[in-house]
PDB file of C-alpha atoms in Angstrom:
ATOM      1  CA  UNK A   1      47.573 171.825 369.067  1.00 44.00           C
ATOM      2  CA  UNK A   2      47.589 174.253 371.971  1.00 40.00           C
ATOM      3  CA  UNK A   3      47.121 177.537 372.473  1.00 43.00           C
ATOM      4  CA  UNK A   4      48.978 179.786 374.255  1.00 43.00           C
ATOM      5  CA  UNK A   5      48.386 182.976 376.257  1.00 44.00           C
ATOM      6  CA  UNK A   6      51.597 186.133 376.330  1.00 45.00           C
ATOM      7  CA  UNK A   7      51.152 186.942 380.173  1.00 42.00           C
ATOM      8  CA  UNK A   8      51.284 190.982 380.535  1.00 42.00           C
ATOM      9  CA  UNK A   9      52.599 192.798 383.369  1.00 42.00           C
ATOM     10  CA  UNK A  10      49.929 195.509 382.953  1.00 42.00           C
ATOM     11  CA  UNK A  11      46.883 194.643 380.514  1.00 41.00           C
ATOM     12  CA  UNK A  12      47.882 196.071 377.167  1.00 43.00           C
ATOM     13  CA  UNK A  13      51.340 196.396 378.281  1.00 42.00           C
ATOM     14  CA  UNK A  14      54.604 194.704 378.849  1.00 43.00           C
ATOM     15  CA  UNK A  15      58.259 195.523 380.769  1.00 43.00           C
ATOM     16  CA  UNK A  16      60.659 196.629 378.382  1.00 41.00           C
ATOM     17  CA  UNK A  17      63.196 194.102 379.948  1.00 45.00           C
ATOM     18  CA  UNK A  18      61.066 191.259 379.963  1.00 44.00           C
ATOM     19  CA  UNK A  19      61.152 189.293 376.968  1.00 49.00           C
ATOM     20  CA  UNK A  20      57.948 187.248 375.048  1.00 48.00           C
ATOM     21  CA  UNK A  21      57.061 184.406 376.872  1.00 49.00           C
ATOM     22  CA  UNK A  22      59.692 181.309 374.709  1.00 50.00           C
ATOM     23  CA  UNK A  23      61.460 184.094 373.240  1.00 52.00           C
ATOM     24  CA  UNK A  24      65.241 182.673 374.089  1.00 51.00           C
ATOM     25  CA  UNK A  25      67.271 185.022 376.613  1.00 53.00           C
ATOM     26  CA  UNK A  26      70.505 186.025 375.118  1.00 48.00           C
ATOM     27  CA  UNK A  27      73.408 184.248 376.894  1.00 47.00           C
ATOM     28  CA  UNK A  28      74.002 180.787 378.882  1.00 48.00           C
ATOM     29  CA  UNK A  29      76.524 178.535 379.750  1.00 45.00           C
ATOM     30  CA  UNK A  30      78.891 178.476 377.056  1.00 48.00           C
ATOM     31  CA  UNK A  31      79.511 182.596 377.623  1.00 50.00           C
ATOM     32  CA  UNK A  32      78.328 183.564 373.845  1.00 68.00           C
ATOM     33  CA  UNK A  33      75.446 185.193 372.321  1.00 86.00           C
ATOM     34  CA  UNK A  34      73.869 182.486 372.037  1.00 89.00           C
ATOM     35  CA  UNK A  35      70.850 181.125 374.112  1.00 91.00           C
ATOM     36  CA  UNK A  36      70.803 177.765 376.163  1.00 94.00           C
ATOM     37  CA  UNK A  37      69.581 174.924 375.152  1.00 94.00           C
ATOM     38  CA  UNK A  38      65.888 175.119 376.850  1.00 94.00           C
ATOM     39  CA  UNK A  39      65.218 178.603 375.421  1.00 95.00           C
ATOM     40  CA  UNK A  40      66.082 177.231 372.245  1.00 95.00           C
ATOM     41  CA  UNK A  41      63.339 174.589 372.200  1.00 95.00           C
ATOM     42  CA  UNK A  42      60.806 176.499 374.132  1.00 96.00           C
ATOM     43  CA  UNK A  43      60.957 178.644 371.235  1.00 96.00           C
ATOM     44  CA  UNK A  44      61.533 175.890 368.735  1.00 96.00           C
ATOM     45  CA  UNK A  45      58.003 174.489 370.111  1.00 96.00           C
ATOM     46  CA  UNK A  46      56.340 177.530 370.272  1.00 97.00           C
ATOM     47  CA  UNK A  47      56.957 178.659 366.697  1.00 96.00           C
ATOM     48  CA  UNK A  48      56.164 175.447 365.273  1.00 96.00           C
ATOM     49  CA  UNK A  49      52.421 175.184 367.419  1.00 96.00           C
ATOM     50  CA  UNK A  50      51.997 178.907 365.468  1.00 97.00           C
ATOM     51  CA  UNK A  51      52.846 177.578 361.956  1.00 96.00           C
ATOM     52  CA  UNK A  52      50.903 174.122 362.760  1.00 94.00           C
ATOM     53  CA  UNK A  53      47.742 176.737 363.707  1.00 96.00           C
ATOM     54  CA  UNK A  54      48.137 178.822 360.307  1.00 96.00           C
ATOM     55  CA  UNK A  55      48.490 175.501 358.328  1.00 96.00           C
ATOM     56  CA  UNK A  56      45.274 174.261 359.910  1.00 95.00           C
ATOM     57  CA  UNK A  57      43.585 177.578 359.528  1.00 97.00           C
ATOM     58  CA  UNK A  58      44.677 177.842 355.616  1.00 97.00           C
ATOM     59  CA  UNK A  59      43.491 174.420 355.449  1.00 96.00           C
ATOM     60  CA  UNK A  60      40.016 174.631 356.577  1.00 97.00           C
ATOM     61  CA  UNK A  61      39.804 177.757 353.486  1.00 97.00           C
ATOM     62  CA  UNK A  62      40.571 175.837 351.321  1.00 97.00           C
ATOM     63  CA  UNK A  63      39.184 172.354 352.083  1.00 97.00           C
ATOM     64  CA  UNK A  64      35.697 174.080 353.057  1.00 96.00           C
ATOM     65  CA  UNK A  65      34.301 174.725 349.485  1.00 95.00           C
ATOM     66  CA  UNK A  66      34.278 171.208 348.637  1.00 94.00           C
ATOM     67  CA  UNK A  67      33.076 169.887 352.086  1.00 93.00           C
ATOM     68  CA  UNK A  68      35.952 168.813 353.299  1.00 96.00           C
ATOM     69  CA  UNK A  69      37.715 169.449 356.730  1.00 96.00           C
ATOM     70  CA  UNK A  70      41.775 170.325 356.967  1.00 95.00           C
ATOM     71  CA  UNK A  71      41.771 166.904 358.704  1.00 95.00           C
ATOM     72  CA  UNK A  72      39.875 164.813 356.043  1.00 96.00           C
ATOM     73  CA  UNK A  73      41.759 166.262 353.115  1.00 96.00           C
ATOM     74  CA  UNK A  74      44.818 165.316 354.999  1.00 95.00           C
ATOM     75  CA  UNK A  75      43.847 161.835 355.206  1.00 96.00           C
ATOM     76  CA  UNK A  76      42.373 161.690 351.904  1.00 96.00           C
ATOM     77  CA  UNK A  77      45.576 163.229 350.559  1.00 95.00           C
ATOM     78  CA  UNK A  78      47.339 160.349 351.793  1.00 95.00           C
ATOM     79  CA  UNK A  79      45.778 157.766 349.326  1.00 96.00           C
ATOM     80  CA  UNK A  80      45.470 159.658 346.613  1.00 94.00           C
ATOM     81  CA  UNK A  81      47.942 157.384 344.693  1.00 93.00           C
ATOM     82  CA  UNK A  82      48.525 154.280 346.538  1.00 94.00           C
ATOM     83  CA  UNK A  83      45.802 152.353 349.011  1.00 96.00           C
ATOM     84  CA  UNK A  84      47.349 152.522 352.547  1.00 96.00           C
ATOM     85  CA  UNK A  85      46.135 150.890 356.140  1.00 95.00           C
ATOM     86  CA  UNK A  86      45.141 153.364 358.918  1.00 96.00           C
ATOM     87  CA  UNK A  87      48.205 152.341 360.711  1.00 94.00           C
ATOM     88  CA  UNK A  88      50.696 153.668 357.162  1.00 94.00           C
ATOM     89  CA  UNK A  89      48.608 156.973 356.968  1.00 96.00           C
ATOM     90  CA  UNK A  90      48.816 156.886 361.044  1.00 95.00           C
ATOM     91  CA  UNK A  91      52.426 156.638 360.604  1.00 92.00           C
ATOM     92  CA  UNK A  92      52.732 159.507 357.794  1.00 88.00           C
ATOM     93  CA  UNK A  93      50.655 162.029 359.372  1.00 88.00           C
ATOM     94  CA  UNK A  94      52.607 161.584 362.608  1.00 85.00           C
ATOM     95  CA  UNK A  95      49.036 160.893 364.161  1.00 89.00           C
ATOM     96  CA  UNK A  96      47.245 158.092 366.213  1.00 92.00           C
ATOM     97  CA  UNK A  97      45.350 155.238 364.569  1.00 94.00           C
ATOM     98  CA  UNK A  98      42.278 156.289 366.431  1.00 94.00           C
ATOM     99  CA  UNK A  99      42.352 159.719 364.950  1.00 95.00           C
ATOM    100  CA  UNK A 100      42.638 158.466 361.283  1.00 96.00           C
ATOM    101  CA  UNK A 101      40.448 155.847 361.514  1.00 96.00           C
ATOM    102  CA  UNK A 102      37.518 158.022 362.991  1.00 96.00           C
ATOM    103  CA  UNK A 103      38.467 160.548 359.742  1.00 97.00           C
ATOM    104  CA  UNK A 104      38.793 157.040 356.848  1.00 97.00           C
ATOM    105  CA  UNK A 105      35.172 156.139 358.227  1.00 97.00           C
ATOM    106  CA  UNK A 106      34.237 159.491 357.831  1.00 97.00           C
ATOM    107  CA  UNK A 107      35.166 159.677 353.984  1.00 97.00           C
ATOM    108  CA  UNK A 108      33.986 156.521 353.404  1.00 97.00           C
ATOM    109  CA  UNK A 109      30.647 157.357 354.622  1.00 97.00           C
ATOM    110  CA  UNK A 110      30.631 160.383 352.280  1.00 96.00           C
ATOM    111  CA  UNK A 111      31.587 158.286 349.479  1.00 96.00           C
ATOM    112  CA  UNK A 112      35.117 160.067 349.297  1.00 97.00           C
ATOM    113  CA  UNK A 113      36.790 156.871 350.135  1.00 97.00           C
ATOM    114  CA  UNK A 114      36.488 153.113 349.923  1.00 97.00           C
ATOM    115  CA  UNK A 115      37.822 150.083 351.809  1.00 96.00           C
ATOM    116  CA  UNK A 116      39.828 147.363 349.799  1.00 95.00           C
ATOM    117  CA  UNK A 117      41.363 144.066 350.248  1.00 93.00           C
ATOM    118  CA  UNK A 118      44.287 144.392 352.060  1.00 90.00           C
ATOM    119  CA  UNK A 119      47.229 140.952 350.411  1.00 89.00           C
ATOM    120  CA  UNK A 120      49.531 141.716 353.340  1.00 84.00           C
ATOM    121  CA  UNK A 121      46.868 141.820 356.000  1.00 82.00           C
ATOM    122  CA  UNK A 122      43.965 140.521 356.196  1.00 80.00           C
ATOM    123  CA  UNK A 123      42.041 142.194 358.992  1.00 84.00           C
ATOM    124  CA  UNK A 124      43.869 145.813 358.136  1.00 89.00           C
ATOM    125  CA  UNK A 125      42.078 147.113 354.650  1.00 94.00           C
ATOM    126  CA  UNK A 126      43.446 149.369 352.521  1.00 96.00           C
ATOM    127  CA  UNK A 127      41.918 152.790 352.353  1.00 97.00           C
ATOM    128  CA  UNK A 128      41.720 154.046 348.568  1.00 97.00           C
ATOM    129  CA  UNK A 129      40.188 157.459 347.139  1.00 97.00           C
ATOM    130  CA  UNK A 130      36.917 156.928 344.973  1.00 97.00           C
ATOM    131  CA  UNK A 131      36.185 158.701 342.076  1.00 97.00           C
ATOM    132  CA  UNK A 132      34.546 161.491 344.311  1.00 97.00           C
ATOM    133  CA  UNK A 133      37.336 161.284 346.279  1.00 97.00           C
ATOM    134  CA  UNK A 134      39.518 162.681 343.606  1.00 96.00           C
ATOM    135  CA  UNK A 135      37.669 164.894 341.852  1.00 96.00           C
ATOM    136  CA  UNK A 136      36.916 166.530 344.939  1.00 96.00           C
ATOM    137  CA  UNK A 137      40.803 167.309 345.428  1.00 96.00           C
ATOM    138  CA  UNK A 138      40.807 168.418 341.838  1.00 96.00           C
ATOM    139  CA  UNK A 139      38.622 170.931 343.036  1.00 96.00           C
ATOM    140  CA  UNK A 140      40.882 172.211 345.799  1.00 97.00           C
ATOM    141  CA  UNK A 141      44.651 172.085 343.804  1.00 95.00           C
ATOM    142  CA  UNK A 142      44.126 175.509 342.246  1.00 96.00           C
ATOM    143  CA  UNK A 143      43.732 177.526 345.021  1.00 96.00           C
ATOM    144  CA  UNK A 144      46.191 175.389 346.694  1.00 96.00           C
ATOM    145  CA  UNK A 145      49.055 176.111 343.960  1.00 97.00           C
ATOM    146  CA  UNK A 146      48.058 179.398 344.036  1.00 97.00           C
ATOM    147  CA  UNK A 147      48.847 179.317 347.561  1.00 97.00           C
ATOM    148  CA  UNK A 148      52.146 177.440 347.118  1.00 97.00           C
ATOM    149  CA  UNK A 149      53.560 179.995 344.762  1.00 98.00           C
ATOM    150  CA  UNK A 150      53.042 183.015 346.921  1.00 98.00           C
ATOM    151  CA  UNK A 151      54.483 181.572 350.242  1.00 97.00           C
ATOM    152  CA  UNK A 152      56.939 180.307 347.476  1.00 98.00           C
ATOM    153  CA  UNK A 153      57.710 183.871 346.253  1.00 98.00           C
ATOM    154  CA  UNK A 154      57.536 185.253 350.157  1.00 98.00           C
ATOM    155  CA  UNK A 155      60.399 183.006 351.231  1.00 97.00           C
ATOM    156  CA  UNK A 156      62.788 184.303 348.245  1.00 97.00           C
ATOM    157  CA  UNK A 157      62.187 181.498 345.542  1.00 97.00           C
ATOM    158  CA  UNK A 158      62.175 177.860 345.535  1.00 97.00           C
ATOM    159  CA  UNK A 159      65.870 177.191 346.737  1.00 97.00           C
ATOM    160  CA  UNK A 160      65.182 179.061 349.818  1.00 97.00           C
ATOM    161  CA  UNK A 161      61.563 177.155 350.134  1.00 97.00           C
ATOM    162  CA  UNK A 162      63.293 174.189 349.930  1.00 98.00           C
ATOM    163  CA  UNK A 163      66.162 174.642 352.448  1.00 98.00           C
ATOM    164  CA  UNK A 164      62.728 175.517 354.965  1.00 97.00           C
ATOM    165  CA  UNK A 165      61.316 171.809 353.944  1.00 97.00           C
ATOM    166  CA  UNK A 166      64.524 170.564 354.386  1.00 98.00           C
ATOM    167  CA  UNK A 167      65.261 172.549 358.030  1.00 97.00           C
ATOM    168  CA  UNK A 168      61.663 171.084 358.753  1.00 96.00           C
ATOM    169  CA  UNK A 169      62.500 167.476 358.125  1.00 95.00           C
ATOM    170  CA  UNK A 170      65.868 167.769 359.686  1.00 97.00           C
ATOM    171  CA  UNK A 171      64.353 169.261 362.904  1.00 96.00           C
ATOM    172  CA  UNK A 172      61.570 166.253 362.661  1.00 92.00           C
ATOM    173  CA  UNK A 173      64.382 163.811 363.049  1.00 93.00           C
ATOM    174  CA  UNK A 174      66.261 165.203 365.350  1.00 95.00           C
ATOM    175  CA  UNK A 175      63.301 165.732 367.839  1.00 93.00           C
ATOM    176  CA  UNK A 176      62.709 161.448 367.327  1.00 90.00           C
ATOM    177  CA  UNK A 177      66.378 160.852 367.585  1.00 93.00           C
ATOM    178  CA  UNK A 178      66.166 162.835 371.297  1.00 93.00           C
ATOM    179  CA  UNK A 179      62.990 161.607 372.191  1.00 90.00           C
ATOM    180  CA  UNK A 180      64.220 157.794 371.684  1.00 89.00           C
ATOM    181  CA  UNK A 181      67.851 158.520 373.729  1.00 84.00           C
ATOM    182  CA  UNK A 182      66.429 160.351 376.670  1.00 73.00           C
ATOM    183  CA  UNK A 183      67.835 158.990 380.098  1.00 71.00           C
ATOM    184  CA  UNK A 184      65.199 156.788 381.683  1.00 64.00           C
ATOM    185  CA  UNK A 185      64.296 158.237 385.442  1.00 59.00           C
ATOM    186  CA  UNK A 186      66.309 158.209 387.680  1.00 54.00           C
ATOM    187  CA  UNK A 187      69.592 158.823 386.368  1.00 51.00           C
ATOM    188  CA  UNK A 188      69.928 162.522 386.590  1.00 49.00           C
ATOM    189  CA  UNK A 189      70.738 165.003 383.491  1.00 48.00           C
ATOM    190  CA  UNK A 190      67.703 166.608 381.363  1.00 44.00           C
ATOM    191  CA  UNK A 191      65.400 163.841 382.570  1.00 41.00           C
ATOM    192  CA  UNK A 192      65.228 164.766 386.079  1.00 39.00           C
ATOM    193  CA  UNK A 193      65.206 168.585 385.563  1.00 42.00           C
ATOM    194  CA  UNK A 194      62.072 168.100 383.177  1.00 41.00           C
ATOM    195  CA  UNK A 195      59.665 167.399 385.695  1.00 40.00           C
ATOM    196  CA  UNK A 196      60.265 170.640 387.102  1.00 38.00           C
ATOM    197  CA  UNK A 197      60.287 172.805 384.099  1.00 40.00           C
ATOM    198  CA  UNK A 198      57.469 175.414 383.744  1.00 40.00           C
ATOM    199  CA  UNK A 199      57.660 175.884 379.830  1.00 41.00           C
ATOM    200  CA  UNK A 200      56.306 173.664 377.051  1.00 39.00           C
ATOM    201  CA  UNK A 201      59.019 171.645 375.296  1.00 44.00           C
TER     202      UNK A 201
END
């Protein structure tokens, strides 16, 4: 993901009136307190490229001891119980085919991971965890559950850790739903007034 930079009107400092750079402004069309629509996903965006940093960032401690990367535990993680293809993992991680198969070479090479027989394709294997593969991860889950239960304990308990999974997946769906319905160009609306937009999404 991307990094971003908070422009300062003085080095160190920053206008009192001026708000964080995505932060939404209060106000907009509809008169109430709340921000427009573009605030609200230049913020959206911004917050979730900070929490996709940490993740990767937590990852890498916790991956590193056994020689993994965040990356190849990710992929690995994805097989731990049933083969898959590069294109299923692809399509679970949200990722390109490239980028996992680069990564499922990767583990195989290390012995982490092994290619099988694919029934429903024949030119697509499967990718499956080896022995190594899995005891490796074995390795990581206790620092990872110890992990789990303080960010479980920081957001209030497991109800409120689940509405956050829940928020997530909603928000996941809803950003595919828009993506798929946006006007083609040419026909005016949100389309035409993206091109000009100096914010990330």
């Amino acid at each position: 993901m991307t990094a971003t930079t908070d422009p300062a009107d003085r080095p160190g400092e920053r206008s009192a009136d001026r708000p964080a750079p995505g932060a939404p402004r209060a106000g907009g069309a509809t008169g109430t307190n709340l921000p427009p629509a573009p605030d609200l996903l230049s913020a959206c965006a911004l917050g979730v490229f900070r929490l996709n940093g940490r993740f990767l960032a937590v990852s890498e401690e916790l991956a590193r001891p056994v020689g993994l990367t965040a990356a190849r535990w990710q992929v690995l993680g994805a097989v731990l119980h049933e083969p898959l293809s590069v294109a299923g993992i692809a399509r679970e991680m949200g990722v390109s085919r490239q980028g996992v198969q680069r990564l499922a070479d990767a583990l195989v090479t290390d012995g982490l991971a092994g290619w099988e027989p694919n029934p429903a394709h024949r030119r697509a294997k499967l990718l499956t965890a080896t022995p190594a593969g899995l005891e490796a991860v074995r390795h990581i889950d206790p620092d990872h559950a110890g992990l789990a239960e303080r960010l479980c304990a920081a957001l209030g308990g497991p109800e409120r850790f689940a509405e956050v999974v829940g928020a997530l997946d909603r928000l996941g769906r809803a950003l595919e739903t828009a993506a798929e319905t946006r006007p083609t160009a040419g026909t005016g609306g949100s389309a035409a007034r993206a091109g000009t937009a100096s914010e990330p999404p």
